[in-house]
């Protein structure tokens, strides 16, 4: 057999995502390039690694076994690289963080300078919904998780990063005669929800239930970006985190509509399992945040105080 590390990396990514197209996007390669490397890798085995059923890619049982071996091989390769850097006096390692989708407007700013200082660290950041983030943490698949609501069933340590405020927002084209009442905002206008498992949705539903609002027209979308674009287009209104709508407010595409009881305020927390033995890279990040957190907030998020 003459497979390459490049083929191993591509095959492992395909098994994790079960999509050649998405694997190509994450690896910053073209889809044909990924398909060719998968074929070249497959040609070295007499048993199929993958199969396509109804246009959907599946990993065979044999393919799953090979994927486990591939992951071990790549981890050993990474270990060699990290040990080399360590002997050269550089901090090294892999840093894995799982963040809720709205956290993509927050976490990169707390990581940027840290990654520049520590070029020997490889960063893997999974952006998904709250349910999956908590699952990643519980299964010990990541070093840290970024959440705005702490999990109830896990024993975790945390670093508070910054506040997270949610407002009722609508398209700037939406006009009212006088101050809109709750019937107009929650019964007459379509309300756009995030998907089940989203912390934003949970907060939104909690607010509606507490205030006994009746929602008649409900739309569900599966990402904060999708909700934002739907609101901008006039499809409906929503309760959204301020952190994700900075540009839309700046350029007048969205408006914040005053509602009694809003904004809802939570806190962005970087959390990790109490039982977790932190790697040198993970410990270094915590030390960095302790020293730099307030400066980052002042420099990157001062605009929030205007709302």
PDB file of C-alpha atoms in Angstrom:
ATOM      1  CA  UNK A   1       0.000   0.000   0.000  1.00  0.00           C
ATOM      2  CA  UNK A   2       1.155   3.506  -0.833  1.00  0.00           C
ATOM      3  CA  UNK A   3      -1.387   5.849   0.742  1.00  0.00           C
ATOM      4  CA  UNK A   4      -0.284   9.360   1.713  1.00  0.00           C
ATOM      5  CA  UNK A   5      -0.922  11.458   4.807  1.00  0.00           C
ATOM      6  CA  UNK A   6      -2.970  13.751   2.584  1.00  0.00           C
ATOM      7  CA  UNK A   7      -5.233  10.840   1.625  1.00  0.00           C
ATOM      8  CA  UNK A   8      -5.570   9.822   5.271  1.00  0.00           C
ATOM      9  CA  UNK A   9      -6.584  13.347   6.275  1.00  0.00           C
ATOM     10  CA  UNK A  10      -9.153  13.530   3.489  1.00  0.00           C
ATOM     11  CA  UNK A  11     -10.615  10.101   4.227  1.00  0.00           C
ATOM     12  CA  UNK A  12     -10.922  10.840   7.952  1.00  0.00           C
ATOM     13  CA  UNK A  13     -12.685  14.128   7.277  1.00  0.00           C
ATOM     14  CA  UNK A  14     -15.106  12.402   4.893  1.00  0.00           C
ATOM     15  CA  UNK A  15     -15.954   9.763   7.521  1.00  0.00           C
ATOM     16  CA  UNK A  16     -16.569  12.475  10.109  1.00  0.00           C
ATOM     17  CA  UNK A  17     -18.866  14.562   7.900  1.00  0.00           C
ATOM     18  CA  UNK A  18     -20.184  11.859   5.532  1.00  0.00           C
ATOM     19  CA  UNK A  19     -20.150  14.312   2.670  1.00  0.00           C
ATOM     20  CA  UNK A  20     -17.503  14.856  -0.004  1.00  0.00           C
ATOM     21  CA  UNK A  21     -18.764  18.377  -0.703  1.00  0.00           C
ATOM     22  CA  UNK A  22     -18.646  19.493   2.932  1.00  0.00           C
ATOM     23  CA  UNK A  23     -15.298  17.752   3.474  1.00  0.00           C
ATOM     24  CA  UNK A  24     -13.899  19.700   0.524  1.00  0.00           C
ATOM     25  CA  UNK A  25     -15.180  22.972   2.013  1.00  0.00           C
ATOM     26  CA  UNK A  26     -13.618  22.306   5.418  1.00  0.00           C
ATOM     27  CA  UNK A  27     -10.317  21.230   3.882  1.00  0.00           C
ATOM     28  CA  UNK A  28     -10.332  24.191   1.466  1.00  0.00           C
ATOM     29  CA  UNK A  29     -10.079  21.860  -1.527  1.00  0.00           C
ATOM     30  CA  UNK A  30     -12.176  21.412  -4.633  1.00  0.00           C
ATOM     31  CA  UNK A  31     -14.752  18.630  -4.678  1.00  0.00           C
ATOM     32  CA  UNK A  32     -13.089  16.860  -7.649  1.00  0.00           C
ATOM     33  CA  UNK A  33      -9.742  16.886  -5.812  1.00  0.00           C
ATOM     34  CA  UNK A  34     -11.306  15.248  -2.754  1.00  0.00           C
ATOM     35  CA  UNK A  35     -13.138  12.693  -4.901  1.00  0.00           C
ATOM     36  CA  UNK A  36      -9.915  11.746  -6.698  1.00  0.00           C
ATOM     37  CA  UNK A  37      -8.010  11.289  -3.439  1.00  0.00           C
ATOM     38  CA  UNK A  38     -10.833   9.184  -2.010  1.00  0.00           C
ATOM     39  CA  UNK A  39     -10.776   6.983  -5.130  1.00  0.00           C
ATOM     40  CA  UNK A  40      -6.974   6.625  -4.961  1.00  0.00           C
ATOM     41  CA  UNK A  41      -7.233   5.630  -1.310  1.00  0.00           C
ATOM     42  CA  UNK A  42     -10.087   3.207  -1.998  1.00  0.00           C
ATOM     43  CA  UNK A  43      -8.146   1.547  -4.834  1.00  0.00           C
ATOM     44  CA  UNK A  44      -5.686   0.222  -2.275  1.00  0.00           C
ATOM     45  CA  UNK A  45      -8.352  -1.864  -0.520  1.00  0.00           C
ATOM     46  CA  UNK A  46     -10.290  -4.859  -1.888  1.00  0.00           C
ATOM     47  CA  UNK A  47     -13.299  -4.017   0.298  1.00  0.00           C
ATOM     48  CA  UNK A  48     -15.438  -0.857  -0.139  1.00  0.00           C
ATOM     49  CA  UNK A  49     -14.810   1.934   2.353  1.00  0.00           C
ATOM     50  CA  UNK A  50     -17.890   3.930   1.386  1.00  0.00           C
ATOM     51  CA  UNK A  51     -21.146   3.420  -0.474  1.00  0.00           C
ATOM     52  CA  UNK A  52     -23.738   5.734  -1.963  1.00  0.00           C
ATOM     53  CA  UNK A  53     -27.416   5.028  -1.339  1.00  0.00           C
ATOM     54  CA  UNK A  54     -30.007   7.411  -2.704  1.00  0.00           C
ATOM     55  CA  UNK A  55     -27.318  10.028  -3.423  1.00  0.00           C
ATOM     56  CA  UNK A  56     -26.212   9.938   0.224  1.00  0.00           C
ATOM     57  CA  UNK A  57     -22.722   8.829   1.193  1.00  0.00           C
ATOM     58  CA  UNK A  58     -22.380   6.144   3.872  1.00  0.00           C
ATOM     59  CA  UNK A  59     -19.284   4.708   5.517  1.00  0.00           C
ATOM     60  CA  UNK A  60     -19.175   0.905   5.451  1.00  0.00           C
ATOM     61  CA  UNK A  61     -18.337  -1.098   8.570  1.00  0.00           C
ATOM     62  CA  UNK A  62     -14.918  -1.785   7.068  1.00  0.00           C
ATOM     63  CA  UNK A  63     -14.515   1.920   6.322  1.00  0.00           C
ATOM     64  CA  UNK A  64     -15.289   2.758   9.954  1.00  0.00           C
ATOM     65  CA  UNK A  65     -12.587   0.351  11.115  1.00  0.00           C
ATOM     66  CA  UNK A  66     -10.086   1.933   8.735  1.00  0.00           C
ATOM     67  CA  UNK A  67     -11.135   5.406   9.918  1.00  0.00           C
ATOM     68  CA  UNK A  68     -10.295   4.470  13.523  1.00  0.00           C
ATOM     69  CA  UNK A  69      -6.847   3.297  12.439  1.00  0.00           C
ATOM     70  CA  UNK A  70      -6.367   6.441  10.347  1.00  0.00           C
ATOM     71  CA  UNK A  71      -7.203   8.673  13.308  1.00  0.00           C
ATOM     72  CA  UNK A  72      -4.594   6.897  15.427  1.00  0.00           C
ATOM     73  CA  UNK A  73      -1.974   7.294  12.694  1.00  0.00           C
ATOM     74  CA  UNK A  74      -2.679  11.012  12.287  1.00  0.00           C
ATOM     75  CA  UNK A  75      -2.609  11.574  16.040  1.00  0.00           C
ATOM     76  CA  UNK A  76       0.844  10.004  16.135  1.00  0.00           C
ATOM     77  CA  UNK A  77       1.973  12.268  13.290  1.00  0.00           C
ATOM     78  CA  UNK A  78       0.632  15.320  15.129  1.00  0.00           C
ATOM     79  CA  UNK A  79       2.428  14.167  18.278  1.00  0.00           C
ATOM     80  CA  UNK A  80       5.725  14.025  16.375  1.00  0.00           C
ATOM     81  CA  UNK A  81       5.201  17.569  15.117  1.00  0.00           C
ATOM     82  CA  UNK A  82       4.290  18.856  18.560  1.00  0.00           C
ATOM     83  CA  UNK A  83       7.289  17.199  20.215  1.00  0.00           C
ATOM     84  CA  UNK A  84       9.579  18.767  17.634  1.00  0.00           C
ATOM     85  CA  UNK A  85       8.171  22.214  18.371  1.00  0.00           C
ATOM     86  CA  UNK A  86       8.378  21.594  22.117  1.00  0.00           C
ATOM     87  CA  UNK A  87      12.090  20.804  21.839  1.00  0.00           C
ATOM     88  CA  UNK A  88      12.503  24.020  19.913  1.00  0.00           C
ATOM     89  CA  UNK A  89      10.977  25.902  22.836  1.00  0.00           C
ATOM     90  CA  UNK A  90       7.590  26.654  21.249  1.00  0.00           C
ATOM     91  CA  UNK A  91       4.238  25.957  22.875  1.00  0.00           C
ATOM     92  CA  UNK A  92       2.505  23.318  20.769  1.00  0.00           C
ATOM     93  CA  UNK A  93      -0.498  21.032  20.708  1.00  0.00           C
ATOM     94  CA  UNK A  94      -4.051  20.817  19.462  1.00  0.00           C
ATOM     95  CA  UNK A  95      -6.719  23.049  20.926  1.00  0.00           C
ATOM     96  CA  UNK A  96     -10.300  21.856  20.397  1.00  0.00           C
ATOM     97  CA  UNK A  97     -13.218  24.149  21.133  1.00  0.00           C
ATOM     98  CA  UNK A  98     -16.921  23.584  20.472  1.00  0.00           C
ATOM     99  CA  UNK A  99     -19.053  26.723  20.300  1.00  0.00           C
ATOM    100  CA  UNK A 100     -22.720  27.504  19.802  1.00  0.00           C
ATOM    101  CA  UNK A 101     -23.428  29.106  16.448  1.00  0.00           C
ATOM    102  CA  UNK A 102     -23.811  32.665  17.745  1.00  0.00           C
ATOM    103  CA  UNK A 103     -20.474  32.209  19.511  1.00  0.00           C
ATOM    104  CA  UNK A 104     -18.722  32.638  16.161  1.00  0.00           C
ATOM    105  CA  UNK A 105     -19.189  36.379  16.676  1.00  0.00           C
ATOM    106  CA  UNK A 106     -17.388  36.138  20.046  1.00  0.00           C
ATOM    107  CA  UNK A 107     -14.764  33.401  20.360  1.00  0.00           C
ATOM    108  CA  UNK A 108     -12.493  34.303  17.424  1.00  0.00           C
ATOM    109  CA  UNK A 109     -11.716  37.673  19.019  1.00  0.00           C
ATOM    110  CA  UNK A 110     -10.561  35.966  22.217  1.00  0.00           C
ATOM    111  CA  UNK A 111      -8.383  33.562  20.233  1.00  0.00           C
ATOM    112  CA  UNK A 112      -6.803  35.755  17.569  1.00  0.00           C
ATOM    113  CA  UNK A 113      -3.837  37.192  19.483  1.00  0.00           C
ATOM    114  CA  UNK A 114      -3.320  33.935  21.383  1.00  0.00           C
ATOM    115  CA  UNK A 115      -2.943  32.001  18.121  1.00  0.00           C
ATOM    116  CA  UNK A 116      -0.565  34.634  16.713  1.00  0.00           C
ATOM    117  CA  UNK A 117       1.646  34.345  19.782  1.00  0.00           C
ATOM    118  CA  UNK A 118       1.541  30.540  19.771  1.00  0.00           C
ATOM    119  CA  UNK A 119       1.945  29.568  16.124  1.00  0.00           C
ATOM    120  CA  UNK A 120       2.764  25.971  17.068  1.00  0.00           C
ATOM    121  CA  UNK A 121      -0.792  25.353  18.286  1.00  0.00           C
ATOM    122  CA  UNK A 122      -3.348  23.887  15.892  1.00  0.00           C
ATOM    123  CA  UNK A 123      -6.903  25.110  16.468  1.00  0.00           C
ATOM    124  CA  UNK A 124     -10.025  23.066  15.774  1.00  0.00           C
ATOM    125  CA  UNK A 125     -13.269  24.963  16.383  1.00  0.00           C
ATOM    126  CA  UNK A 126     -16.616  23.251  15.838  1.00  0.00           C
ATOM    127  CA  UNK A 127     -19.547  25.651  15.377  1.00  0.00           C
ATOM    128  CA  UNK A 128     -22.876  23.955  16.068  1.00  0.00           C
ATOM    129  CA  UNK A 129     -26.002  24.167  18.254  1.00  0.00           C
ATOM    130  CA  UNK A 130     -26.104  24.012  22.038  1.00  0.00           C
ATOM    131  CA  UNK A 131     -27.150  20.360  22.236  1.00  0.00           C
ATOM    132  CA  UNK A 132     -24.206  19.225  20.125  1.00  0.00           C
ATOM    133  CA  UNK A 133     -21.784  21.504  21.993  1.00  0.00           C
ATOM    134  CA  UNK A 134     -22.748  19.927  25.320  1.00  0.00           C
ATOM    135  CA  UNK A 135     -22.481  16.460  23.795  1.00  0.00           C
ATOM    136  CA  UNK A 136     -18.963  17.230  22.533  1.00  0.00           C
ATOM    137  CA  UNK A 137     -17.971  18.352  26.014  1.00  0.00           C
ATOM    138  CA  UNK A 138     -19.599  15.415  27.793  1.00  0.00           C
ATOM    139  CA  UNK A 139     -17.863  12.913  25.505  1.00  0.00           C
ATOM    140  CA  UNK A 140     -14.531  14.623  26.186  1.00  0.00           C
ATOM    141  CA  UNK A 141     -14.081  15.333  22.480  1.00  0.00           C
ATOM    142  CA  UNK A 142     -13.037  18.948  23.079  1.00  0.00           C
ATOM    143  CA  UNK A 143     -10.969  20.979  25.541  1.00  0.00           C
ATOM    144  CA  UNK A 144     -13.490  23.781  25.936  1.00  0.00           C
ATOM    145  CA  UNK A 145     -17.032  24.758  25.019  1.00  0.00           C
ATOM    146  CA  UNK A 146     -18.494  28.237  24.617  1.00  0.00           C
ATOM    147  CA  UNK A 147     -22.085  28.558  25.844  1.00  0.00           C
ATOM    148  CA  UNK A 148     -24.425  31.282  27.072  1.00  0.00           C
ATOM    149  CA  UNK A 149     -26.370  28.886  29.323  1.00  0.00           C
ATOM    150  CA  UNK A 150     -24.502  26.524  31.633  1.00  0.00           C
ATOM    151  CA  UNK A 151     -25.367  22.807  31.367  1.00  0.00           C
ATOM    152  CA  UNK A 152     -27.325  21.442  34.318  1.00  0.00           C
ATOM    153  CA  UNK A 153     -26.026  17.882  34.383  1.00  0.00           C
ATOM    154  CA  UNK A 154     -22.291  18.415  33.947  1.00  0.00           C
ATOM    155  CA  UNK A 155     -19.730  19.486  36.522  1.00  0.00           C
ATOM    156  CA  UNK A 156     -17.764  22.212  34.811  1.00  0.00           C
ATOM    157  CA  UNK A 157     -15.307  24.998  35.480  1.00  0.00           C
ATOM    158  CA  UNK A 158     -15.810  28.266  33.651  1.00  0.00           C
ATOM    159  CA  UNK A 159     -14.377  31.595  32.653  1.00  0.00           C
ATOM    160  CA  UNK A 160     -16.916  34.362  32.116  1.00  0.00           C
ATOM    161  CA  UNK A 161     -16.047  36.193  28.918  1.00  0.00           C
ATOM    162  CA  UNK A 162     -18.737  38.837  28.353  1.00  0.00           C
ATOM    163  CA  UNK A 163     -22.469  39.502  28.500  1.00  0.00           C
ATOM    164  CA  UNK A 164     -24.879  38.276  25.844  1.00  0.00           C
ATOM    165  CA  UNK A 165     -27.962  40.450  25.268  1.00  0.00           C
ATOM    166  CA  UNK A 166     -30.993  39.456  23.204  1.00  0.00           C
ATOM    167  CA  UNK A 167     -33.366  42.031  21.694  1.00  0.00           C
ATOM    168  CA  UNK A 168     -36.580  41.929  19.676  1.00  0.00           C
ATOM    169  CA  UNK A 169     -35.574  42.908  16.133  1.00  0.00           C
ATOM    170  CA  UNK A 170     -37.352  43.550  12.868  1.00  0.00           C
ATOM    171  CA  UNK A 171     -36.633  44.823   9.387  1.00  0.00           C
ATOM    172  CA  UNK A 172     -36.018  48.564   9.118  1.00  0.00           C
ATOM    173  CA  UNK A 173     -38.823  48.633   6.562  1.00  0.00           C
ATOM    174  CA  UNK A 174     -41.265  47.676   9.316  1.00  0.00           C
ATOM    175  CA  UNK A 175     -43.260  50.760  10.377  1.00  0.00           C
ATOM    176  CA  UNK A 176     -45.617  51.203  13.316  1.00  0.00           C
ATOM    177  CA  UNK A 177     -48.241  53.776  14.181  1.00  0.00           C
ATOM    178  CA  UNK A 178     -47.302  54.612  17.727  1.00  0.00           C
ATOM    179  CA  UNK A 179     -45.734  52.135  20.132  1.00  0.00           C
ATOM    180  CA  UNK A 180     -46.406  48.528  19.037  1.00  0.00           C
ATOM    181  CA  UNK A 181     -48.181  46.374  21.634  1.00  0.00           C
ATOM    182  CA  UNK A 182     -47.570  42.711  22.447  1.00  0.00           C
ATOM    183  CA  UNK A 183     -50.515  41.586  20.282  1.00  0.00           C
ATOM    184  CA  UNK A 184     -49.001  43.267  17.258  1.00  0.00           C
ATOM    185  CA  UNK A 185     -45.483  41.960  17.898  1.00  0.00           C
ATOM    186  CA  UNK A 186     -46.229  38.401  18.997  1.00  0.00           C
ATOM    187  CA  UNK A 187     -49.581  37.545  17.452  1.00  0.00           C
ATOM    188  CA  UNK A 188     -49.974  39.519  14.242  1.00  0.00           C
ATOM    189  CA  UNK A 189     -46.375  39.448  13.006  1.00  0.00           C
ATOM    190  CA  UNK A 190     -44.666  36.159  12.076  1.00  0.00           C
ATOM    191  CA  UNK A 191     -42.052  35.206  14.658  1.00  0.00           C
ATOM    192  CA  UNK A 192     -38.874  33.474  13.504  1.00  0.00           C
ATOM    193  CA  UNK A 193     -37.353  30.821  15.774  1.00  0.00           C
ATOM    194  CA  UNK A 194     -34.025  29.031  15.817  1.00  0.00           C
ATOM    195  CA  UNK A 195     -34.060  25.220  15.693  1.00  0.00           C
ATOM    196  CA  UNK A 196     -34.674  22.980  18.710  1.00  0.00           C
ATOM    197  CA  UNK A 197     -31.567  22.698  20.863  1.00  0.00           C
ATOM    198  CA  UNK A 198     -30.539  26.318  20.340  1.00  0.00           C
ATOM    199  CA  UNK A 199     -29.888  28.374  23.485  1.00  0.00           C
ATOM    200  CA  UNK A 200     -31.330  31.427  21.731  1.00  0.00           C
ATOM    201  CA  UNK A 201     -34.537  29.533  21.045  1.00  0.00           C
ATOM    202  CA  UNK A 202     -34.740  28.331  24.652  1.00  0.00           C
ATOM    203  CA  UNK A 203     -34.337  31.895  25.928  1.00  0.00           C
ATOM    204  CA  UNK A 204     -36.918  33.159  23.456  1.00  0.00           C
ATOM    205  CA  UNK A 205     -39.463  30.486  24.361  1.00  0.00           C
ATOM    206  CA  UNK A 206     -38.871  31.106  28.068  1.00  0.00           C
ATOM    207  CA  UNK A 207     -39.577  34.819  27.623  1.00  0.00           C
ATOM    208  CA  UNK A 208     -42.749  34.162  25.636  1.00  0.00           C
ATOM    209  CA  UNK A 209     -44.000  31.584  28.149  1.00  0.00           C
ATOM    210  CA  UNK A 210     -43.243  33.792  31.161  1.00  0.00           C
ATOM    211  CA  UNK A 211     -45.166  36.674  29.627  1.00  0.00           C
ATOM    212  CA  UNK A 212     -47.980  34.398  28.388  1.00  0.00           C
ATOM    213  CA  UNK A 213     -47.704  35.715  24.847  1.00  0.00           C
ATOM    214  CA  UNK A 214     -49.650  33.862  22.190  1.00  0.00           C
ATOM    215  CA  UNK A 215     -47.651  33.242  19.003  1.00  0.00           C
ATOM    216  CA  UNK A 216     -49.780  32.400  15.991  1.00  0.00           C
ATOM    217  CA  UNK A 217     -47.376  32.603  13.071  1.00  0.00           C
ATOM    218  CA  UNK A 218     -44.120  30.746  13.673  1.00  0.00           C
ATOM    219  CA  UNK A 219     -41.194  30.135  11.328  1.00  0.00           C
ATOM    220  CA  UNK A 220     -38.218  27.900  12.216  1.00  0.00           C
ATOM    221  CA  UNK A 221     -34.746  28.262  10.690  1.00  0.00           C
ATOM    222  CA  UNK A 222     -31.562  26.373  11.472  1.00  0.00           C
ATOM    223  CA  UNK A 223     -28.898  29.054  11.926  1.00  0.00           C
ATOM    224  CA  UNK A 224     -28.496  32.547  13.294  1.00  0.00           C
ATOM    225  CA  UNK A 225     -27.442  33.782   9.839  1.00  0.00           C
ATOM    226  CA  UNK A 226     -30.590  32.337   8.274  1.00  0.00           C
ATOM    227  CA  UNK A 227     -32.766  34.006  10.914  1.00  0.00           C
ATOM    228  CA  UNK A 228     -30.967  37.310  10.422  1.00  0.00           C
ATOM    229  CA  UNK A 229     -31.419  37.303   6.650  1.00  0.00           C
ATOM    230  CA  UNK A 230     -35.070  36.323   7.018  1.00  0.00           C
ATOM    231  CA  UNK A 231     -35.686  39.237   9.387  1.00  0.00           C
ATOM    232  CA  UNK A 232     -33.824  41.666   7.097  1.00  0.00           C
ATOM    233  CA  UNK A 233     -35.981  40.557   4.170  1.00  0.00           C
ATOM    234  CA  UNK A 234     -39.173  41.227   6.111  1.00  0.00           C
ATOM    235  CA  UNK A 235     -40.205  37.588   6.482  1.00  0.00           C
ATOM    236  CA  UNK A 236     -40.813  38.105  10.187  1.00  0.00           C
ATOM    237  CA  UNK A 237     -39.317  39.308  13.461  1.00  0.00           C
ATOM    238  CA  UNK A 238     -37.235  37.534  16.063  1.00  0.00           C
ATOM    239  CA  UNK A 239     -35.450  37.795  19.401  1.00  0.00           C
ATOM    240  CA  UNK A 240     -31.768  37.782  18.534  1.00  0.00           C
ATOM    241  CA  UNK A 241     -28.374  38.223  20.213  1.00  0.00           C
ATOM    242  CA  UNK A 242     -27.063  41.753  19.756  1.00  0.00           C
ATOM    243  CA  UNK A 243     -23.571  40.404  19.089  1.00  0.00           C
ATOM    244  CA  UNK A 244     -24.643  38.934  15.748  1.00  0.00           C
ATOM    245  CA  UNK A 245     -26.377  41.955  14.214  1.00  0.00           C
ATOM    246  CA  UNK A 246     -23.758  44.702  14.541  1.00  0.00           C
ATOM    247  CA  UNK A 247     -23.417  45.442  10.808  1.00  0.00           C
ATOM    248  CA  UNK A 248     -27.141  45.167  10.117  1.00  0.00           C
ATOM    249  CA  UNK A 249     -27.844  47.782  12.792  1.00  0.00           C
ATOM    250  CA  UNK A 250     -24.983  49.976  11.596  1.00  0.00           C
ATOM    251  CA  UNK A 251     -26.193  50.022   7.990  1.00  0.00           C
ATOM    252  CA  UNK A 252     -29.881  50.289   8.843  1.00  0.00           C
ATOM    253  CA  UNK A 253     -31.035  46.866   7.683  1.00  0.00           C
ATOM    254  CA  UNK A 254     -32.455  45.963  11.108  1.00  0.00           C
ATOM    255  CA  UNK A 255     -34.055  47.866  13.962  1.00  0.00           C
ATOM    256  CA  UNK A 256     -34.354  47.045  17.647  1.00  0.00           C
ATOM    257  CA  UNK A 257     -37.982  47.281  18.734  1.00  0.00           C
ATOM    258  CA  UNK A 258     -38.452  48.103  22.441  1.00  0.00           C
ATOM    259  CA  UNK A 259     -40.282  45.392  24.368  1.00  0.00           C
ATOM    260  CA  UNK A 260     -40.830  45.373  28.128  1.00  0.00           C
ATOM    261  CA  UNK A 261     -38.612  42.728  29.732  1.00  0.00           C
ATOM    262  CA  UNK A 262     -35.973  42.873  26.985  1.00  0.00           C
ATOM    263  CA  UNK A 263     -33.097  42.619  26.501  1.00  0.00           C
ATOM    264  CA  UNK A 264     -32.626  39.179  27.971  1.00  0.00           C
ATOM    265  CA  UNK A 265     -29.131  39.072  29.451  1.00  0.00           C
ATOM    266  CA  UNK A 266     -26.975  35.967  29.769  1.00  0.00           C
ATOM    267  CA  UNK A 267     -23.209  35.484  29.909  1.00  0.00           C
ATOM    268  CA  UNK A 268     -20.815  33.915  27.432  1.00  0.00           C
ATOM    269  CA  UNK A 269     -18.906  31.262  29.360  1.00  0.00           C
ATOM    270  CA  UNK A 270     -15.902  29.248  28.267  1.00  0.00           C
ATOM    271  CA  UNK A 271     -16.382  25.968  30.135  1.00  0.00           C
ATOM    272  CA  UNK A 272     -14.520  22.698  30.600  1.00  0.00           C
ATOM    273  CA  UNK A 273     -15.117  19.507  32.546  1.00  0.00           C
ATOM    274  CA  UNK A 274     -13.909  19.609  36.154  1.00  0.00           C
ATOM    275  CA  UNK A 275     -12.430  16.160  35.610  1.00  0.00           C
ATOM    276  CA  UNK A 276     -10.549  17.310  32.498  1.00  0.00           C
ATOM    277  CA  UNK A 277      -6.750  17.201  32.597  1.00  0.00           C
ATOM    278  CA  UNK A 278      -5.902  20.264  30.571  1.00  0.00           C
ATOM    279  CA  UNK A 279      -3.125  20.149  27.996  1.00  0.00           C
ATOM    280  CA  UNK A 280      -0.347  22.772  28.081  1.00  0.00           C
ATOM    281  CA  UNK A 281      -2.056  24.540  25.157  1.00  0.00           C
ATOM    282  CA  UNK A 282      -5.405  24.631  26.974  1.00  0.00           C
ATOM    283  CA  UNK A 283      -3.821  25.879  30.203  1.00  0.00           C
ATOM    284  CA  UNK A 284      -1.967  28.569  28.253  1.00  0.00           C
ATOM    285  CA  UNK A 285      -5.238  29.811  26.774  1.00  0.00           C
ATOM    286  CA  UNK A 286      -6.764  30.187  30.232  1.00  0.00           C
ATOM    287  CA  UNK A 287      -3.723  32.142  31.402  1.00  0.00           C
ATOM    288  CA  UNK A 288      -3.952  34.365  28.325  1.00  0.00           C
ATOM    289  CA  UNK A 289      -7.666  35.069  28.887  1.00  0.00           C
ATOM    290  CA  UNK A 290      -7.100  35.919  32.532  1.00  0.00           C
ATOM    291  CA  UNK A 291      -4.603  38.615  31.513  1.00  0.00           C
ATOM    292  CA  UNK A 292      -6.139  39.876  28.272  1.00  0.00           C
ATOM    293  CA  UNK A 293      -9.908  39.367  28.558  1.00  0.00           C
ATOM    294  CA  UNK A 294     -10.814  42.888  29.688  1.00  0.00           C
ATOM    295  CA  UNK A 295      -8.597  44.538  27.075  1.00  0.00           C
ATOM    296  CA  UNK A 296     -10.163  42.419  24.329  1.00  0.00           C
ATOM    297  CA  UNK A 297     -13.667  43.385  25.448  1.00  0.00           C
ATOM    298  CA  UNK A 298     -12.773  47.095  25.517  1.00  0.00           C
ATOM    299  CA  UNK A 299     -11.115  46.971  22.109  1.00  0.00           C
ATOM    300  CA  UNK A 300     -13.488  44.690  20.196  1.00  0.00           C
ATOM    301  CA  UNK A 301     -16.865  44.993  21.896  1.00  0.00           C
ATOM    302  CA  UNK A 302     -17.149  48.579  23.159  1.00  0.00           C
ATOM    303  CA  UNK A 303     -19.899  49.197  20.581  1.00  0.00           C
ATOM    304  CA  UNK A 304     -22.284  46.998  22.582  1.00  0.00           C
ATOM    305  CA  UNK A 305     -22.578  49.695  25.244  1.00  0.00           C
ATOM    306  CA  UNK A 306     -24.430  51.887  22.748  1.00  0.00           C
ATOM    307  CA  UNK A 307     -27.523  49.668  23.003  1.00  0.00           C
TER     308      UNK A 307
END
